[in-house]
Coordinates of C-alpha atoms in Angstrom, one line a residue:
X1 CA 151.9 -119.0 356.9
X2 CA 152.1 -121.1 353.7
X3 CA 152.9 -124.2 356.0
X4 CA 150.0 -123.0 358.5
X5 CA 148.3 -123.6 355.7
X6 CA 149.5 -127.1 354.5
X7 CA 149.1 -128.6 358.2
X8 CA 145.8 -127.2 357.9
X9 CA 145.5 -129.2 354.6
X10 CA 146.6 -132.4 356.0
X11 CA 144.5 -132.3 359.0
X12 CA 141.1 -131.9 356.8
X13 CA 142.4 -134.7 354.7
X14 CA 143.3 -136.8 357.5
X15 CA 139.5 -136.1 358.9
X16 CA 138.2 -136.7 355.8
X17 CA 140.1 -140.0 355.0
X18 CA 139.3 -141.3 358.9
X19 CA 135.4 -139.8 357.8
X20 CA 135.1 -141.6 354.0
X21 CA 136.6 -144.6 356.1
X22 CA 134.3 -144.6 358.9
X23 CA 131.3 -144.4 355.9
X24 CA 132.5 -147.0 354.5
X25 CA 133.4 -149.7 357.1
X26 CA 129.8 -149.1 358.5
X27 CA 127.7 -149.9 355.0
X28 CA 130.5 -153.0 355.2
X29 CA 129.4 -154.3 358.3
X30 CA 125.7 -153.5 357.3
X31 CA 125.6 -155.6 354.0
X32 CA 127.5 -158.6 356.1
X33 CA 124.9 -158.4 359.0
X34 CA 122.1 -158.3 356.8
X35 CA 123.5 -160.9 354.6
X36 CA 124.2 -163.1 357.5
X37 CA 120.5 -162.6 358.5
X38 CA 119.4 -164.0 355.3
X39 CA 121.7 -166.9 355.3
X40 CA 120.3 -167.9 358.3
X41 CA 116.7 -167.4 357.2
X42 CA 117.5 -169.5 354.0
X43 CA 119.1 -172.2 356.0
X44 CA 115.7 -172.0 358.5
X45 CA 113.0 -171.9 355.7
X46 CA 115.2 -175.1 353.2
X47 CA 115.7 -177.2 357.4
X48 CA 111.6 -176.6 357.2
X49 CA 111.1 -177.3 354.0
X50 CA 112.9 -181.1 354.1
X51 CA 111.3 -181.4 357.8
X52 CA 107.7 -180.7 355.8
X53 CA 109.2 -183.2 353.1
X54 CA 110.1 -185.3 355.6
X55 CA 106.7 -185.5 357.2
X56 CA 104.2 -185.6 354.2
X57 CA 106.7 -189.2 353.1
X58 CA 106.1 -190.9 356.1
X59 CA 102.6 -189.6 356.3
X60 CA 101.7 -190.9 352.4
X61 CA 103.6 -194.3 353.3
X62 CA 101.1 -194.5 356.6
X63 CA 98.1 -194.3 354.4
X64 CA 99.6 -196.3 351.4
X65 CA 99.7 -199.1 354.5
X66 CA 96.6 -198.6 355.9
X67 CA 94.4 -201.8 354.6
X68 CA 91.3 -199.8 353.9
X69 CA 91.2 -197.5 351.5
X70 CA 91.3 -193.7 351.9
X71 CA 89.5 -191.0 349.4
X72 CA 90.0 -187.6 349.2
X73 CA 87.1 -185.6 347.1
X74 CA 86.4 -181.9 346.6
X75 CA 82.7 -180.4 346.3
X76 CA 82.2 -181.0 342.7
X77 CA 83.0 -184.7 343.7
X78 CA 86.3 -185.0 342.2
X79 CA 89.1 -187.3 343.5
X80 CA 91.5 -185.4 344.5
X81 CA 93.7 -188.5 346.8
X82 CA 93.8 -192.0 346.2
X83 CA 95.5 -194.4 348.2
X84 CA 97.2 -198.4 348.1
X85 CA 94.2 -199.3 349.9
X86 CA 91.2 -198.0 347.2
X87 CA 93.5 -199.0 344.2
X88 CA 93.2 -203.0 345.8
X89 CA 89.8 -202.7 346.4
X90 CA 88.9 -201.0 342.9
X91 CA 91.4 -201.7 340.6
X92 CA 92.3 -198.4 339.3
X93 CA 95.9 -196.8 339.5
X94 CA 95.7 -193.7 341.1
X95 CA 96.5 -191.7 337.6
X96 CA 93.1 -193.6 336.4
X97 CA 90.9 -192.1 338.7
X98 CA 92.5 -189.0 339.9
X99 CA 90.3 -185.7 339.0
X100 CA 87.3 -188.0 338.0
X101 CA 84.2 -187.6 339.8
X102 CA 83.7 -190.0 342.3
X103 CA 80.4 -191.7 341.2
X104 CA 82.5 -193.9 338.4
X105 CA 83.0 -196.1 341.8
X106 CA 79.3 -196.4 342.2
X107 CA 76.6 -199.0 340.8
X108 CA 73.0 -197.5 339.5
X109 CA 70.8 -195.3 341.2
X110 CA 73.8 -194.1 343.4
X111 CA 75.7 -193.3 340.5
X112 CA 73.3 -190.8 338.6
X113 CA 72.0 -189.2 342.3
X114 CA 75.3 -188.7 343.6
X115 CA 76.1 -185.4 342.6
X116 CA 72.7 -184.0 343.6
X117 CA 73.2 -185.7 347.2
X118 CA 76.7 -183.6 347.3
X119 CA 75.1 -180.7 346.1
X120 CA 72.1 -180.3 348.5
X121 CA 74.5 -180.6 351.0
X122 CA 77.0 -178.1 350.2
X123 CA 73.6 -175.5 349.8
X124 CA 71.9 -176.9 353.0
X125 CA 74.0 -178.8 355.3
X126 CA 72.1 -181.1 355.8
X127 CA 73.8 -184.3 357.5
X128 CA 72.9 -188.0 355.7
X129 CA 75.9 -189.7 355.7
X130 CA 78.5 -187.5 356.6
X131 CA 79.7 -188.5 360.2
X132 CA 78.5 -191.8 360.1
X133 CA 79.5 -195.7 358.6
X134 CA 76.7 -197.3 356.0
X135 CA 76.7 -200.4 354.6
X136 CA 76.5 -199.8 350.2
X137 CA 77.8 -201.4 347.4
X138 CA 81.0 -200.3 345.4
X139 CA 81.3 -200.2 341.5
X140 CA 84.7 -202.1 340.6
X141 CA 87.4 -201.6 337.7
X142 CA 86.4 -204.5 336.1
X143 CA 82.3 -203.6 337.1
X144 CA 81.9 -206.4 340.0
X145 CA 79.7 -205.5 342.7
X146 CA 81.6 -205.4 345.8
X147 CA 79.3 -204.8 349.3
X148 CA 81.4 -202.2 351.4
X149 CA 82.0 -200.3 354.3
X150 CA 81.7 -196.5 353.7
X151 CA 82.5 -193.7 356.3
X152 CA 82.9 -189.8 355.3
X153 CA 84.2 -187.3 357.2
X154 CA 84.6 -183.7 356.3
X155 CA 87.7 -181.4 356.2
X156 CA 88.2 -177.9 355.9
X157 CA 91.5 -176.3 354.8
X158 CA 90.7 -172.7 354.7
X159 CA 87.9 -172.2 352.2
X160 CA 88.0 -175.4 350.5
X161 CA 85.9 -178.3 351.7
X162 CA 86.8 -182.1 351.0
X163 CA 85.5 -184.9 352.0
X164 CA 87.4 -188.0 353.1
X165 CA 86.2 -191.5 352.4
X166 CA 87.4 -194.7 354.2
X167 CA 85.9 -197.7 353.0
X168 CA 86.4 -201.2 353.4
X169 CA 85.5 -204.6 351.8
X170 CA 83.2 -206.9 354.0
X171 CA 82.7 -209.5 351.7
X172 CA 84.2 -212.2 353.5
X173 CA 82.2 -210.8 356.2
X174 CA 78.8 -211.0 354.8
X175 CA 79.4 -214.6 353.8
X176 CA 80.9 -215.6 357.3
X177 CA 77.4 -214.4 358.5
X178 CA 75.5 -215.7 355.4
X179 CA 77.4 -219.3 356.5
X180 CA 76.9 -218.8 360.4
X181 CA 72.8 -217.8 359.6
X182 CA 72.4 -221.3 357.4
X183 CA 74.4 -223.1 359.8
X184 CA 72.3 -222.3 362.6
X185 CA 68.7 -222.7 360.7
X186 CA 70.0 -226.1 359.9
X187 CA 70.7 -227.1 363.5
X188 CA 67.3 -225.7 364.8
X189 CA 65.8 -227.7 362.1
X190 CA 67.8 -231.0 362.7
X191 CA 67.3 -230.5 366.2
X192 CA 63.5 -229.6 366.1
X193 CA 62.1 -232.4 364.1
X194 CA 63.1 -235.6 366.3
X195 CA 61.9 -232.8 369.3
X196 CA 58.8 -232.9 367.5
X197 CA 58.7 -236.6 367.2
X198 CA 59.1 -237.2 370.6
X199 CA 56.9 -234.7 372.0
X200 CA 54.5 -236.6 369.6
X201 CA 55.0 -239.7 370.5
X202 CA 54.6 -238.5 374.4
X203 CA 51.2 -237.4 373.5
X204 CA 50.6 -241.3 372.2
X205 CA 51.7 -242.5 375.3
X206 CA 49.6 -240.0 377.5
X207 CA 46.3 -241.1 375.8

């Protein structure tokens, strides 16, 4: 009976050992599983994260190419971007200007009515030059007048609103067309007076 008893014994402590065993093989192969899950997940969100990296670089050097220059503002008016572009036509670095309101780049009466014209339309909407390209003049570093040409869009990122600026210098422009204009009023002039002459001295002839 007593070895009855002792194979009985072993048999329980066999099941139990095979049991505890079993328990603990499975957490085992639970805790590698789910740690293989988040290697991979890591390895996903860091091959986003450089492919993001990877795309806002070549995006910034597109726009620090771009000839004209692009501005980013929020609705107060503050300059949140600032590219290559704006800092040759202005003058100011981009750690100048960055979080300043956006008037400094204006000449008088713009300059003081600016952040009422940004501030009606916030409240109302309503469209003046937002959407379209105007012809203004720009406030420099060094406080030279330079004419310009403006265009503003609008951007929403969830429940912010910015405004993006391209502008561009047409100076050499302008005086192109300020030489081509004097150029051509000084032909027709040349060219009218001897006209006049002769159709004068036609009318001699005719009497």
């Amino acid at each position: 009976r007593s070895e009855a008893i002792v194979q009985i014994a072993l048999v329980v402590a066999i099941v139990f050992v095979l049991f505890a065993g079993g328990l603990l093989v499975r957490p085992t192969r639970t805790r590698l599983h789910a740690e293989k899950q988040a290697s991979e997940a890591s390895a996903a969100l860091m091959r986003s994260e450089a492919a993001y990296r990877d795309q806002a670089v070549r995006l910034a050097s597109i726009l620090d190419n771009v000839v004209d220059g692009i501005i980013t503002i929020n609705e107060s008016g503050s300059i949140e971007s600032w590219s290559k572009g704006a800092q040759r036509l202005f003058g100011y670095e981009a750690g100048e200007v960055l979080r300043r309101n956006v008037k400094v780049l204006m000449p008088e009466p713009h300059q003081s009515a600016h952040d009422g014209y940004l501030r009606r339309y916030v409240q109302t909407g309503e469209r003046r030059i937002i959407g379209r390209r105007i012809e203004v003049e720009a406030l420099t570093k060094s406080g030279e007048r330079v004419p310009i040409d403006l265009g503003i869009s609008e951007l929403r990122l969830g429940d912010r609103r910015l405004f993006i600026g391209i502008v561009r210098d047409i100076s050499e422009r302008l005086e192109v067309e300020r030489l081509k204009a004097g150029f051509v009023s000084t032909v027709s002039h040349e060219l009218r007076t001897p006209l006049t002459s002769i159709a004068g001295s036609l009318r001699l002839l005719a009497c």
